[in-house]
Structures are given as structure tokens and as C-alpha cells.
Amino acid sequence: MSDLAITFYEDLQLFEIHTKNTSYLFGINEKGIMQHIYWGEAVDARESAFLLKSHSHSSFDAEVERDAEEFGGAGGTSYVEPCLKVRFKDGVRDLKLQYVGHESIAEDVLVITLKDAHYDLWVKIHYAIFHDQDLIKRHVEVQNQSTDEIIVEQMMSAAWSLPNLADYRLTHVTGRWAGEFQLRETQLSEGKKTLESRRGFTGPHANPWFAIDNGKADEVSGKVWFGALAWSGNWKIVVEKTNFNHVRVVGGVNDYDSPFKLGAGETVVSPSFTGGYTSGGFGEMSRKLHSYQKAFVSPSQAHRRVLYNSWEATYFDVEVIGQKQLAQSAARLGVELFVVDDGWFGQRHSDKAGLGDWYVNPEKFPNGLQELITEVTDLGMDFGLWVEPEAVNPDSDLYRKHPDWIYQFPTREGTQLRNEYTLNLGKPEVKQFVLDFMTELLSTYKISFIKWDTNRTITEPGTSDAIQEQYESIWIKHVQSLYEIWAELRLRFPNVEFESCAGGGARIDLGILRYADQVWPSDNTDAFDRLSIQEGFSYAYSPHVMMCWVTESPHSFNGRVLPLSFRFHSAMMGGLGIGVNLKHWTDEEFTEAAVYIEQYKAIRPVVLDGKLYRLSSLREADYAAVQYVSQDGEEAVVFAFLHAQQFGAAMPRICLQGLEADASYQVDGLEGGVAQFKGKNLMHIGLNIKLTGDFDSKLIRLKRI
């Protein structure tokens, strides 16, 4: 094996995975159990081998080391959350996995093979190492090489064991529609903390990402262990602390309502679960995840185009003349992509009808979409469309023709959410329908962008058949079909960019990010609320995929009045979009907005490709500040936001990060014009950014000289 990433010490039966700054150690102990022993700062593996041994506390805890099993099955003396739970043909529910061997597929990929002691069930554990990011991506293959079917009741992607700490603090995100990605901290005590979704997609209420530290880590320092799961359906992450102060994180597809049959000769592959470690605090954790996503997950490296979306200007009242007028106004601003949202198809005059009928409405577009597309492209912009392919209104031609295409139970009246049902993508004919209409749409028109939305959870997860298949997980098949559709569309239309939206941020994870160029974090576009949403988002996900809009003031969601500068600065922290009704803007607003858009285009490479540093949070102060540093270190951008000034208090100096200490930087955007400072002064003395009143903001630009 290569010494670059993986070393196997045969005499010790010990594996070491190396990354740039870390060691990850596990091996086979004297009982044949594959036991994890260390994950953290780089260490000498051979000197750590003494940790690889069994340990008994009493007859009630006969094999304590199984709490740290690298990939444990349900059975024997293991009582922690299992990685794999199965039922064999003869009714046996005990799984005894034994180490068989290993192989190196590449210098940075390790595959461990396990097999049940009696049955012909094989497990292959895959480790892919990302050296510079200090990350390990894991997944498993479960193979049934017997002649009998096996029922899989739970299959997790990986188990991450943490070192012994005095305290354990879990950081995760929670939320709801219009309030996604809210950061939470929980001190772990003995027992389990479960993060999950049972709604059919990733969900707004939790996200499959975690971080654990000893309670003392902050943005710039401290040891942090973290991970993110790549699955866009029902998922589960279980953080378990045992009575022996061992913490283990197990994650994968949620076993809720999802036992499935593994037929003779069949193989099933889990989603991937990527984990990492840093001693550089939560900030460095985020930068490692962002770097990984940009280099190894995202389907393209293209920058997000400045887009205009017509939803808030017209809602369902979409027609060609009005859209052309909006396009002319958008082009005047410097917009690069014009997107028509809901209402262009079928008899779609509200959310009560037309969904599923994917033909251009002839009354709204008498000459088809081409008339509008020609206008948009002649104005120098690209054209995009909104779709919601996974749902159908009962009042639609599609539903009247195929009422059996939705999820339903034969003895139950289906639940309507937003006046719609969910299509059963697990049916081959439904999957083909979605693929066919999307292919026809993208083949017929010059469309360069698709906003793929879904506005309801899955309910009644069955079929109209009188007899429901017992071991066929509809929850899993839906996501697999969705991935296959997206993969095929990307293959057929490589120049079309896709956005993942689910009533806001309910489908954002490393699974969908293999296919989506960008994501929509929340339907809440209030610029002040978005600061908290975008902060939580940035802990796990990169700004280069995050779309942010400038919308109306007062805002329709909460009535808050914000200056145009604040709204633009908030929306310039990822991919910039405009969603206001431009028909209501004054010439002065057009002039001001055009300046911000031009500024954004100048700083876009720094924001989308650079390294992100969270300097101050609204969770801890009345102001927030975020910095981006270009990959070459030549430029930096700082956004600063004030909530409200009280008692005449002045803003404290904001210390920057990630600069070269002895380099000089030209600073533009401060009171008094352009200034010059050394990097070490900017990082240790800081910038005096003058913000006053309510909802003031500043954009500061730095250039190394």
C-alpha cells in the first residue's frame, strides 16, 4: 500500500489513514473485532497500537470495545446504534461480521471486506481520502452472495468514533420553513441525540451535518470533529454517548418505514458520509468543507450569474408582454440571467391547478416561449425556467389521466399539501414522464437554467395497488429515481445549470450537490433574517452554491423596511439574485442598484472562490461581519452589518483574518477614503468600520500592494 495516504501494519493488524494534518487509526483486535482507536492530530501509529485490545467491565459490559467498532452489526454483545441490521431467511437476526481482507483501489482509496461468520453476506467498507482537506469519505456495499433473500432493516454509511474528551458539545442546525439553518449547541450526556428527516427529502427542520468539540472551540481555534451525509431523502444521524464516555456518530439512510429486500446475488450501496477533523476551530472546519465541495462535489466550477426572477413581480400572472418589460428593466441593471417562475404552463393561474401539465400556456404566450426567449437573449441575458416536476394538482390533465401515479394507499383519502400530491417517482412510467417532458422542454428552447422546486413532503407512501409491497422502500426509491433523472439531464444538457429548491432550503445536502450547481437556502428573503440563515448555511456549505435575493421593502414576509444598500450587501454574500418588482422602482433605485451589481461582478471571484472567515455573529453581538479572501491572497472583501445602535455606542474594531502579516493592503470603503495598513495590523488591531443607526451596512475591499 502507498505510504501517501494509507498504511497497513500487518504485524499489528493496524490500519492508518494519513491526511495532511491528521491520523485515523483502526485495526483488528485479538477477538477479531474491527476496532477504531484514534482520530485527530497526526500521531505515530505503531506507538498507538497498544490501544487495539478488548476490554471488559462486567458481565453486563463484556466487550466495551464494541462501542468503538469501526462498522458494527446488530447482534452479540453490541448494544450501541448498529451500522447494519438484517434478518436472514431462517429468521436469524444476529449479525457477526468478521474481517476478511483489504485492498487498495488507488493510492487514496481503501476497501475493507467483512463477511458474516455463517451466512454469505459480505460488506465492503470504502474509504476515500482527501489529503489537503483532512477529510475521509466513507460508504459501504452490502452484498448478498447467498441463494436466499435477506431483509435489510438498517444500513448506515459509517460510524465515526471520537477520542475521549472531558466534555462533548454537539453543534448542528435546525429550523423550519422561512427559518432554516439556525445554529444550535447541545452538551452531550449519556444516551442518544438523533438528527433526522422522515419527510421524504433532506428537510428544513434539520440538516445532515454535525460538529463536535469539547465545548471550548470557537471560530479560530479548538479541536472539532465534523461530518456531512450525502442523501436527499429520509436520513438519520445518531450521536451516542455511552456510560464509558465514548462518543460515536452513526449516519445514513433512515431506517424509518424502510426495510428492504436484498435478493440473491444483489448488492446495495449506501450514500457517502464525509468526516473530518481540524484543530483550527469552526472557521477552519467550514473552509475545509467548502474546499472539498468546490473541488470534488460540485458538477461545475462556473460562477453564479446575476439573475432576475419574476416571481415576486407577477406571481401567477405571467404573460409575455409583462415578462418582456421586466426583462428590459433587468437588462438595464446588468442582470445576466432572466428566470420565469411559476405560472407559465398549463392552466396555472394559482397554486390550485395546472401543476403536471408541462406545456406552454397559449393564452399567456400566444407565440410560445420563443418570443420571450428571443427578447431576453437579444438583451444580452440567458433564459431560465421554474419547474416542479415531482408534484401534481388534482385539477390537472395529468392527474385526470393518471390518478394512479401519485403516492397513495387504497383505503385512504390522500393528503393535499399546497393543493397538490407527490408523484411516485419509483414507478418507471412516472420517472420516464419526468425525464421526457424535461428533455422536450430543454431540447425545444434555448434554456440555460432550471430552478427545480418541490413544495410538499411525501405522505401516504404507498401505491394504489390493493396489496402493498412489504419490503419495497418507496422513500429510498424516490431519491434514487430523482438522482437518476438529474444525472441523465446533466448528461444530455451539459450547458444547463440546475438549482435545487424545496420550498426554500429543504433539499440541500452533499447528495444533491453532485447534480445541482446552486441551491436556494430559504424562501425567506428578508435581508436581515437571511444573515442568520446564511451564517448557519456557511458552517457546512460553500457560498459558491448559495443563492441570495434582493427583494421588496417593506418585506412581504414581516413588513421590515431595509435600505437598498443593506439588501444588496446581504445578497452579495453568495450568488446574487434580484426578485423585486422592477416596475415599481424609481430611476434613483435603478442607478443605485446598477452600481451594486457592478461591484458584485468585480468581487464575485473572491466571494465564490475565496476562503470565508466569519468575523462576528448576530448570535453574540448587534453586528455581523464576514470576510472573503481570494485563493491567491491578493484580494479580500468584508461585509459588515449593524442591527441597531443603542445609547450612541460605537462599533468595535473588527479584526480580520487570513491575511499575510507583513504584506501591505489598500483598504477601500472606510470613512475618509482609501487607506493602507499592514496585514498584521488589520488582523490584530482591526478596522474601524463606522456603522450607525438601524440596519446600516458596509462593503470593504482590500487589495495587496
XYZ file of C-alpha atoms in Angstrom:
705
model
C 0.000 0.000 0.000
C 1.041 3.585 -0.631
C 2.601 5.481 2.242
C 0.999 8.659 0.894
C -2.446 8.057 2.327
C -2.835 4.523 3.720
C -0.546 2.237 5.692
C -1.308 -1.286 6.889
C 0.923 -2.612 9.669
C 0.451 -6.320 9.103
C 2.259 -7.418 12.247
C -0.072 -5.261 14.320
C -3.212 -5.740 12.194
C -3.452 -1.950 12.266
C -4.595 0.500 9.568
C -3.504 4.107 9.432
C -5.133 6.682 7.167
C -2.958 9.771 6.746
C -4.142 13.199 5.649
C -2.180 16.430 5.580
C -2.640 17.047 9.299
C -4.426 14.026 10.772
C -4.209 10.351 11.614
C -7.153 7.944 11.564
C -6.398 4.544 13.166
C -8.305 1.276 13.412
C -7.457 -2.396 13.347
C -8.383 -5.974 14.171
C -8.117 -6.813 17.860
C -7.399 -10.249 19.378
C -11.109 -11.168 19.230
C -11.334 -10.361 15.526
C -13.361 -7.198 16.101
C -12.550 -4.272 13.810
C -11.948 -1.599 16.415
C -11.431 2.143 16.000
C -8.694 3.528 18.258
C -7.827 7.122 17.251
C -8.800 10.127 15.098
C -7.165 13.530 15.404
C -3.768 15.225 15.164
C -1.093 13.226 13.380
C 0.493 10.581 15.663
C 2.894 7.666 15.407
C 0.666 4.717 14.531
C 2.937 1.939 15.789
C 3.202 3.562 19.207
C -0.604 3.714 19.334
C -1.125 0.006 18.665
C -1.444 -0.814 22.378
C -4.927 0.744 22.242
C -6.081 -2.085 19.984
C -7.404 -4.534 22.550
C -10.624 -5.831 24.018
C -11.919 -4.524 27.307
C -14.479 -5.961 29.717
C -16.115 -4.105 32.604
C -18.517 -6.773 33.846
C -20.844 -9.421 32.504
C -23.203 -6.578 31.689
C -20.498 -4.888 29.593
C -18.496 -7.837 28.321
C -16.980 -6.213 25.217
C -16.731 -2.495 25.808
C -14.543 -2.066 22.725
C -17.605 -2.770 20.565
C -18.775 0.724 21.464
C -15.964 1.820 19.130
C -16.471 -0.789 16.412
C -15.476 0.616 13.029
C -18.566 -0.817 11.342
C -20.656 -2.924 13.669
C -23.616 -5.152 13.030
C -26.600 -5.699 15.303
C -26.003 -8.786 17.387
C -23.900 -10.415 20.054
C -22.858 -8.095 22.858
C -23.179 -4.880 20.833
C -25.954 -2.616 22.099
C -24.983 0.701 20.520
C -26.669 2.042 17.388
C -25.857 -0.558 14.714
C -24.390 0.179 11.321
C -26.111 -2.857 9.801
C -29.163 -4.799 10.928
C -30.505 -7.709 8.863
C -32.950 -10.599 9.020
C -31.904 -13.835 7.328
C -34.249 -16.250 5.558
C -34.339 -18.610 8.563
C -35.344 -15.790 10.928
C -31.888 -15.252 12.451
C -31.385 -11.563 13.317
C -27.834 -11.829 14.677
C -25.003 -10.432 12.541
C -21.417 -11.470 13.198
C -19.086 -9.642 10.811
C -15.518 -10.898 10.531
C -12.551 -9.281 8.806
C -11.682 -11.000 5.510
C -9.160 -8.696 3.891
C -8.484 -5.333 2.283
C -7.337 -3.823 -0.969
C -6.137 -0.502 -2.290
C -8.078 0.578 -5.373
C -5.944 3.703 -5.682
C -3.303 5.328 -3.544
C -6.038 7.209 -1.688
C -8.861 4.617 -1.616
C -9.050 1.744 0.870
C -11.627 -1.061 0.808
C -12.098 -3.336 3.827
C -14.018 -6.602 3.327
C -16.083 -8.186 6.087
C -18.249 -11.325 5.991
C -20.802 -12.855 8.310
C -19.399 -15.885 10.182
C -22.099 -18.218 8.818
C -24.151 -16.588 6.077
C -22.939 -15.477 2.659
C -23.413 -11.799 3.444
C -20.451 -9.582 2.553
C -19.751 -5.960 3.477
C -17.207 -3.752 1.724
C -16.266 -0.559 3.571
C -14.880 2.136 1.279
C -12.597 4.958 2.459
C -11.668 7.775 0.060
C -9.027 10.156 1.424
C -8.894 13.874 0.587
C -5.427 14.779 1.761
C -5.392 18.587 1.658
C -8.856 18.947 3.193
C -8.165 16.408 6.005
C -11.360 14.579 5.030
C -12.354 10.934 4.689
C -15.386 9.942 2.625
C -16.940 6.614 3.555
C -19.641 4.367 2.146
C -20.448 0.658 2.249
C -21.559 -2.024 -0.173
C -23.641 -4.876 1.193
C -23.612 -7.987 -0.987
C -25.919 -10.970 -0.725
C -23.918 -13.840 -2.255
C -26.308 -16.484 -0.950
C -29.238 -18.110 -2.747
C -31.794 -16.704 -0.289
C -33.134 -13.204 0.095
C -32.080 -11.100 3.076
C -34.132 -8.321 4.677
C -32.058 -5.234 5.478
C -33.636 -3.358 8.358
C -30.941 -0.704 8.812
C -27.852 0.190 6.804
C -25.730 3.130 7.887
C -22.983 4.677 5.780
C -20.354 4.993 8.519
C -19.635 5.180 12.225
C -17.305 7.936 13.435
C -15.664 7.342 16.839
C -14.280 10.316 18.748
C -11.396 10.418 21.234
C -12.018 10.641 24.969
C -12.854 14.242 25.939
C -13.816 15.757 29.283
C -16.955 17.208 27.686
C -18.664 16.846 24.351
C -20.609 19.633 22.638
C -22.701 18.928 19.544
C -23.266 21.747 17.055
C -25.971 21.298 14.435
C -28.649 23.279 12.603
C -32.396 23.261 12.954
C -35.277 25.371 11.664
C -38.495 25.378 9.693
C -39.845 26.936 6.518
C -38.580 30.540 6.295
C -36.237 29.919 9.240
C -33.786 27.285 8.051
C -30.160 26.709 9.183
C -30.438 28.029 12.737
C -27.361 27.034 14.738
C -27.787 25.076 17.964
C -25.362 23.754 20.587
C -26.048 20.792 22.865
C -23.878 19.358 25.632
C -23.988 15.590 25.325
C -24.871 13.398 28.257
C -25.235 9.623 28.256
C -27.753 8.484 25.677
C -28.598 9.343 22.083
C -29.265 12.571 20.248
C -30.923 11.850 16.891
C -30.986 14.288 13.986
C -33.208 13.112 11.151
C -35.761 13.662 8.430
C -38.788 11.435 7.834
C -40.442 13.700 5.261
C -39.088 12.289 2.009
C -36.393 14.901 1.430
C -33.493 16.448 3.349
C -35.891 18.737 5.206
C -35.814 22.278 6.643
C -36.071 21.109 10.262
C -32.584 19.576 10.396
C -29.675 19.074 8.033
C -27.372 16.021 7.764
C -24.277 17.745 9.125
C -22.728 17.687 12.605
C -19.764 19.096 14.514
C -18.454 18.004 17.912
C -15.872 19.658 20.165
C -15.035 19.790 23.869
C -17.158 22.863 24.421
C -14.272 25.317 24.087
C -13.715 25.586 20.327
C -14.529 28.872 18.593
C -14.136 30.296 15.103
C -10.362 30.472 15.161
C -9.178 27.702 17.487
C -10.087 24.393 19.061
C -10.371 20.772 18.050
C -13.500 19.991 16.013
C -14.702 16.686 14.539
C -17.392 17.006 11.883
C -19.235 15.225 9.102
C -21.861 15.596 6.362
C -24.082 12.945 4.802
C -24.841 12.820 1.052
C -28.502 11.785 0.979
C -31.533 13.802 -0.140
C -34.289 11.634 1.323
C -35.078 10.313 4.793
C -31.790 10.360 6.706
C -30.637 9.775 10.260
C -27.579 10.801 12.262
C -27.349 9.323 15.765
C -24.862 10.869 18.207
C -24.444 8.420 21.075
C -22.526 8.821 24.314
C -22.039 5.617 26.295
C -21.603 5.198 30.035
C -17.888 4.737 29.368
C -17.612 8.288 27.948
C -17.272 7.098 24.392
C -18.986 9.157 21.691
C -19.836 7.642 18.335
C -21.694 9.206 15.400
C -23.569 6.868 13.062
C -25.369 8.130 9.975
C -27.068 7.055 6.788
C -30.448 6.371 5.239
C -33.194 6.498 7.860
C -34.488 3.049 8.776
C -37.928 4.529 9.458
C -40.538 2.610 7.417
C -37.749 1.383 5.133
C -36.811 -2.293 5.493
C -35.902 -3.592 2.054
C -35.270 -6.920 0.404
C -31.798 -7.798 -0.832
C -32.282 -10.607 -3.304
C -29.873 -13.442 -4.030
C -26.821 -12.056 -5.813
C -27.818 -8.432 -5.279
C -25.686 -5.580 -3.945
C -26.837 -2.352 -2.310
C -24.645 0.734 -1.924
C -25.093 3.289 0.844
C -24.808 7.067 0.429
C -21.451 8.554 1.337
C -20.713 10.108 4.718
C -17.747 12.507 4.758
C -15.946 13.221 8.029
C -13.073 15.436 9.053
C -11.035 16.860 11.897
C -9.355 20.218 12.455
C -7.595 21.980 15.296
C -8.450 25.346 13.741
C -11.958 25.772 15.121
C -15.274 26.080 13.318
C -13.915 28.516 10.767
C -11.283 26.097 9.507
C -13.876 23.296 9.555
C -16.067 25.303 7.182
C -13.190 26.180 4.867
C -12.225 22.513 4.577
C -15.810 21.563 3.695
C -16.091 24.436 1.211
C -12.831 23.476 -0.492
C -13.954 19.856 -0.753
C -17.321 20.793 -2.238
C -15.817 23.107 -4.843
C -13.097 20.671 -5.894
C -14.771 17.255 -5.592
C -18.577 17.582 -5.319
C -19.906 20.404 -7.499
C -20.725 19.424 -11.099
C -19.239 22.651 -12.490
C -16.891 25.431 -11.463
C -18.854 28.193 -13.201
C -19.641 31.337 -11.247
C -23.260 32.050 -10.411
C -24.751 34.517 -12.859
C -26.577 37.576 -11.560
C -30.189 36.521 -12.054
C -33.563 38.158 -12.057
C -36.582 36.061 -11.055
C -40.042 37.389 -11.888
C -41.963 35.601 -9.087
C -42.477 38.497 -6.687
C -43.239 40.868 -9.557
C -46.026 38.827 -11.139
C -46.708 35.705 -9.060
C -49.028 33.575 -11.268
C -49.961 36.485 -13.532
C -47.305 35.559 -16.072
C -47.748 36.779 -19.659
C -45.390 37.623 -22.466
C -45.748 41.412 -22.561
C -45.195 41.873 -18.840
C -42.258 39.477 -18.817
C -40.629 41.319 -21.720
C -40.971 44.594 -19.830
C -39.344 43.042 -16.766
C -36.566 41.622 -18.927
C -35.844 45.072 -20.366
C -35.629 46.515 -16.857
C -33.417 43.654 -15.664
C -31.026 44.153 -18.570
C -30.798 47.833 -17.666
C -29.441 46.765 -14.258
C -26.775 44.462 -15.670
C -28.568 41.161 -14.942
C -27.090 38.114 -16.717
C -29.882 35.526 -16.338
C -33.647 36.113 -16.589
C -35.801 33.440 -14.927
C -39.559 32.977 -15.323
C -41.005 31.381 -12.209
C -44.293 29.554 -11.579
C -47.293 30.272 -13.827
C -46.009 29.857 -17.403
C -47.519 26.409 -18.107
C -50.851 24.600 -18.325
C -53.881 26.278 -16.742
C -51.661 27.587 -13.970
C -53.415 30.717 -12.666
C -52.955 29.837 -8.999
C -51.437 27.004 -6.971
C -54.742 25.110 -7.242
C -54.500 23.896 -10.830
C -52.236 23.046 -13.755
C -49.273 21.505 -11.981
C -48.174 18.496 -14.022
C -49.288 19.905 -17.388
C -45.931 20.970 -18.751
C -46.970 22.748 -21.931
C -46.647 26.478 -22.537
C -49.902 28.273 -21.769
C -51.174 29.527 -25.176
C -53.137 32.461 -23.749
C -50.155 33.789 -21.805
C -47.665 33.056 -24.591
C -49.555 33.091 -27.940
C -46.311 32.611 -29.876
C -44.808 30.126 -27.417
C -41.854 30.797 -25.167
C -39.586 31.613 -28.078
C -40.869 35.190 -28.334
C -39.771 35.911 -24.771
C -36.533 33.938 -25.080
C -35.576 35.909 -28.187
C -36.233 39.167 -26.344
C -34.163 38.033 -23.354
C -31.202 36.839 -25.414
C -31.289 39.939 -27.632
C -30.935 41.949 -24.424
C -27.732 40.029 -23.654
C -29.128 37.724 -20.958
C -29.600 33.978 -20.675
C -33.032 32.447 -20.068
C -34.208 30.171 -17.253
C -37.418 28.500 -16.056
C -39.012 27.269 -12.833
C -40.400 23.709 -12.699
C -41.874 21.433 -10.028
C -41.692 18.008 -11.673
C -42.346 15.824 -8.620
C -45.862 17.087 -7.875
C -49.294 17.306 -9.494
C -52.520 19.202 -8.827
C -55.717 17.131 -8.698
C -57.083 19.768 -11.071
C -54.780 18.911 -13.976
C -54.907 16.904 -17.169
C -52.070 14.725 -15.885
C -53.929 13.691 -12.735
C -57.187 13.093 -14.569
C -55.343 10.802 -16.961
C -53.111 9.064 -14.387
C -54.644 9.213 -10.890
C -52.600 6.115 -10.005
C -49.303 7.958 -10.455
C -49.317 9.559 -7.002
C -48.324 8.151 -3.628
C -51.474 6.774 -2.042
C -52.977 3.976 -0.008
C -56.090 2.318 -1.465
C -58.155 2.708 1.713
C -57.153 6.308 2.483
C -58.007 9.708 1.077
C -54.770 11.357 0.034
C -53.445 14.399 1.871
C -53.189 17.538 -0.218
C -50.429 19.973 0.699
C -50.329 23.231 -1.254
C -53.216 21.761 -3.272
C -51.000 19.026 -4.703
C -49.947 15.398 -4.457
C -46.472 13.906 -4.905
C -45.782 11.783 -7.950
C -44.429 8.288 -7.330
C -41.009 8.515 -8.985
C -40.427 4.859 -8.144
C -42.834 3.891 -10.933
C -40.857 3.504 -14.171
C -43.557 5.233 -16.221
C -43.599 8.260 -13.892
C -39.831 8.566 -13.914
C -39.877 8.348 -17.706
C -42.597 11.003 -17.925
C -40.485 13.472 -15.936
C -37.395 12.713 -17.974
C -39.311 13.011 -21.249
C -41.023 16.345 -20.600
C -37.820 17.885 -19.247
C -35.908 16.613 -22.278
C -38.511 18.025 -24.658
C -38.515 21.378 -22.865
C -34.731 21.725 -22.883
C -34.431 20.461 -26.466
C -37.108 22.783 -27.844
C -35.978 26.032 -26.244
C -32.677 27.731 -25.522
C -32.900 27.360 -21.754
C -29.674 27.615 -19.755
C -31.060 27.386 -16.211
C -33.670 25.308 -14.362
C -34.990 26.085 -10.878
C -36.245 22.660 -9.703
C -38.681 23.140 -6.836
C -40.727 20.813 -4.642
C -43.289 22.287 -2.288
C -44.554 19.411 -0.199
C -43.431 16.473 1.871
C -44.261 12.877 0.960
C -47.424 11.495 2.556
C -49.259 8.164 2.133
C -46.072 6.439 0.866
C -47.805 3.623 -0.955
C -49.392 2.761 -4.289
C -52.948 2.343 -5.476
C -52.462 -1.425 -5.641
C -54.693 -3.400 -3.299
C -51.667 -5.242 -1.887
C -48.765 -3.079 -0.739
C -45.271 -4.476 -1.303
C -43.896 -5.223 2.176
C -40.180 -4.836 1.582
C -40.005 -2.118 -1.065
C -38.904 1.210 0.367
C -40.738 3.919 -1.527
C -38.771 6.505 0.445
C -35.462 5.200 -0.907
C -36.656 4.578 -4.479
C -37.905 8.162 -4.797
C -34.454 9.604 -4.112
C -32.691 7.067 -6.308
C -35.029 7.923 -9.197
C -34.532 11.643 -8.596
C -30.752 11.253 -8.753
C -31.012 9.177 -11.922
C -33.204 11.820 -13.585
C -30.825 14.639 -12.657
C -27.795 12.628 -13.765
C -29.379 11.891 -17.139
C -30.453 15.500 -17.677
C -26.970 16.749 -16.875
C -25.568 14.240 -19.359
C -27.988 15.277 -22.096
C -27.754 19.020 -21.391
C -24.274 19.757 -20.012
C -24.657 23.517 -20.542
C -27.817 23.832 -18.440
C -27.379 24.852 -14.802
C -29.731 23.451 -12.153
C -30.868 24.898 -8.846
C -32.173 22.711 -6.028
C -35.117 24.279 -4.224
C -37.660 22.650 -1.918
C -39.996 25.307 -0.585
C -36.762 27.002 0.388
C -33.840 25.038 1.865
C -35.431 21.620 2.313
C -33.220 19.767 -0.185
C -29.628 20.806 0.496
C -27.020 18.128 1.172
C -23.886 16.649 -0.370
C -26.041 14.203 -2.359
C -27.998 16.730 -4.411
C -24.904 18.943 -4.697
C -23.393 16.344 -7.032
C -26.015 17.460 -9.569
C -27.099 20.982 -8.538
C -24.972 23.982 -9.472
C -26.674 26.088 -6.826
C -29.245 25.845 -4.040
C -31.960 28.020 -2.545
C -31.417 28.233 1.246
C -34.792 29.748 2.165
C -37.960 31.324 0.807
C -37.362 33.999 3.437
C -35.578 36.738 1.504
C -35.683 39.389 4.208
C -32.086 40.612 4.171
C -31.754 40.762 7.971
C -33.235 37.289 8.570
C -31.036 35.987 5.766
C -27.870 36.908 7.681
C -28.636 34.229 10.283
C -29.794 31.714 7.677
C -26.689 32.293 5.575
C -24.409 32.039 8.611
C -25.789 28.616 9.566
C -25.635 27.526 5.933
C -21.955 28.516 5.722
C -20.960 26.194 8.561
C -21.467 23.215 6.259
C -21.942 24.514 2.707
C -19.990 26.773 0.398
C -21.065 30.297 -0.645
C -20.429 29.322 -4.270
C -23.722 27.361 -4.304
C -25.810 29.716 -2.107
C -28.354 31.929 -3.867
C -29.404 35.196 -2.202
C -32.001 37.656 -3.496
C -32.665 41.364 -3.199
C -36.422 41.737 -2.660
C -39.046 44.303 -1.698
C -39.027 46.753 1.192
C -41.219 46.659 3.233
C -40.756 42.921 3.017
C -43.878 40.879 2.319
C -42.974 38.290 4.972
C -42.523 40.542 8.013
C -43.059 44.132 6.902
C -39.470 45.094 7.736
C -38.114 48.178 5.982
C -34.462 47.951 4.954
C -32.326 50.260 2.826
C -31.344 49.056 -0.632
C -27.680 49.026 0.399
C -28.350 46.568 3.253
C -30.445 44.341 0.986
C -27.754 44.225 -1.682
C -24.871 43.676 0.729
C -26.711 40.737 2.325
C -27.438 39.225 -1.092
C -23.877 39.735 -2.391
C -22.532 37.135 0.076
C -23.228 34.240 -2.318
C -24.831 34.108 -5.750
C -26.667 37.395 -6.328
C -30.289 37.424 -7.442
C -32.909 40.154 -7.862
C -36.545 39.420 -7.048
C -38.219 42.823 -6.719
C -40.989 44.181 -8.900
C -38.870 46.418 -11.108
C -41.978 48.181 -12.404
C -42.154 49.981 -9.050
C -38.550 51.145 -8.903
C -37.564 54.770 -9.396
C -34.727 55.924 -11.632
C -32.694 56.597 -8.489
C -33.153 52.984 -7.325
C -32.136 51.688 -10.750
C -28.996 53.809 -10.682
C -28.050 52.728 -7.161
C -28.764 49.049 -7.828
C -26.735 49.048 -11.041
C -23.716 50.246 -9.037
C -24.089 47.380 -6.549
C -24.401 44.826 -9.345
C -21.258 46.173 -10.979
C -19.477 45.966 -7.617
C -20.658 42.394 -7.183
C -19.317 41.334 -10.573
C -15.932 42.751 -9.577
C -15.802 40.900 -6.247
C -17.627 37.741 -7.383
C -14.479 35.605 -7.825
C -13.388 36.487 -4.277
C -16.795 35.702 -2.752
C -17.490 32.493 -4.663
C -13.960 31.070 -4.947
C -12.280 32.548 -1.904
C -11.901 31.456 1.703
C -14.674 32.501 4.099
C -14.000 33.888 7.579
C -16.867 34.614 9.977
C -15.641 37.625 11.957
C -18.694 38.413 14.063
C -22.149 36.877 14.523
C -25.545 38.355 15.355
C -25.879 35.484 17.830
C -23.283 37.203 20.006
C -23.427 40.907 19.119
C -25.528 43.608 17.481
C -23.420 43.414 14.355
C -22.232 40.767 11.922
C -19.135 40.705 9.756
C -17.962 38.197 7.161
C -14.712 38.238 5.204
C -13.659 36.510 1.981
C -10.024 36.141 0.903
C -9.126 35.212 -2.665
C -7.304 31.948 -3.236
C -4.108 33.779 -4.215
C -4.367 36.105 -1.213
C -4.261 39.222 -3.395
C -7.759 40.471 -2.583
C -10.242 40.395 0.273
C -13.807 41.544 0.817
C -15.523 42.366 4.121
C -19.278 42.775 4.644
C -20.351 44.426 7.905
C -23.938 44.776 9.146
C -25.367 46.635 12.126
C -28.691 45.595 13.638
C -29.346 48.623 15.816
C -27.217 51.227 17.530
C -28.056 51.835 21.188
C -27.004 54.643 23.551
C -24.676 56.104 20.942
C -22.363 53.094 21.164
C -19.669 52.935 18.513
C -18.872 49.797 16.568
C -15.852 47.951 17.991
C -12.873 47.456 15.732
C -13.210 44.338 13.588
C -10.090 42.182 13.347
C -9.646 40.488 10.008
C -8.282 37.009 9.337
C -6.373 35.101 6.674
C -4.095 37.930 5.550
C -0.314 37.907 5.097
C 1.115 39.529 8.209
C 3.912 41.554 6.606
C 2.088 42.478 3.405
C 0.550 45.909 2.871
C -3.093 46.220 1.852
C -5.016 49.037 0.238
C -8.370 49.330 2.009
C -11.314 50.902 0.187
C -14.722 51.649 1.710
C -13.819 53.180 5.071
C -14.774 56.657 6.229
C -12.225 59.073 4.815
C -11.495 57.188 1.618
C -8.710 54.780 0.709
C -6.244 53.767 3.443
C -3.219 51.474 3.712
C -2.400 49.003 6.502
C -0.135 46.055 7.178
C -1.801 42.661 7.320
C -0.741 42.164 10.947
C -2.364 45.447 11.941
C -5.585 44.538 10.148
C -5.647 41.167 11.928
C -4.654 42.304 15.433
C -5.740 45.947 15.719
C -8.548 45.709 13.221
C -10.647 48.046 11.117
C -12.726 50.906 12.435
C -15.921 50.455 10.415
C -18.402 53.216 11.173
C -21.973 51.893 11.241
C -24.764 53.943 12.836
C -28.499 53.831 13.389
C -30.562 50.827 12.381
C -29.674 48.369 9.612
C -26.540 50.084 8.370
C -24.027 48.089 6.320
C -20.697 48.451 4.579
C -18.714 46.716 1.872
C -14.950 46.977 2.368
C -12.463 45.891 -0.311
C -8.796 45.103 0.259
C -6.021 44.642 -2.275
C -2.465 43.578 -1.526
C 0.081 46.113 -2.761
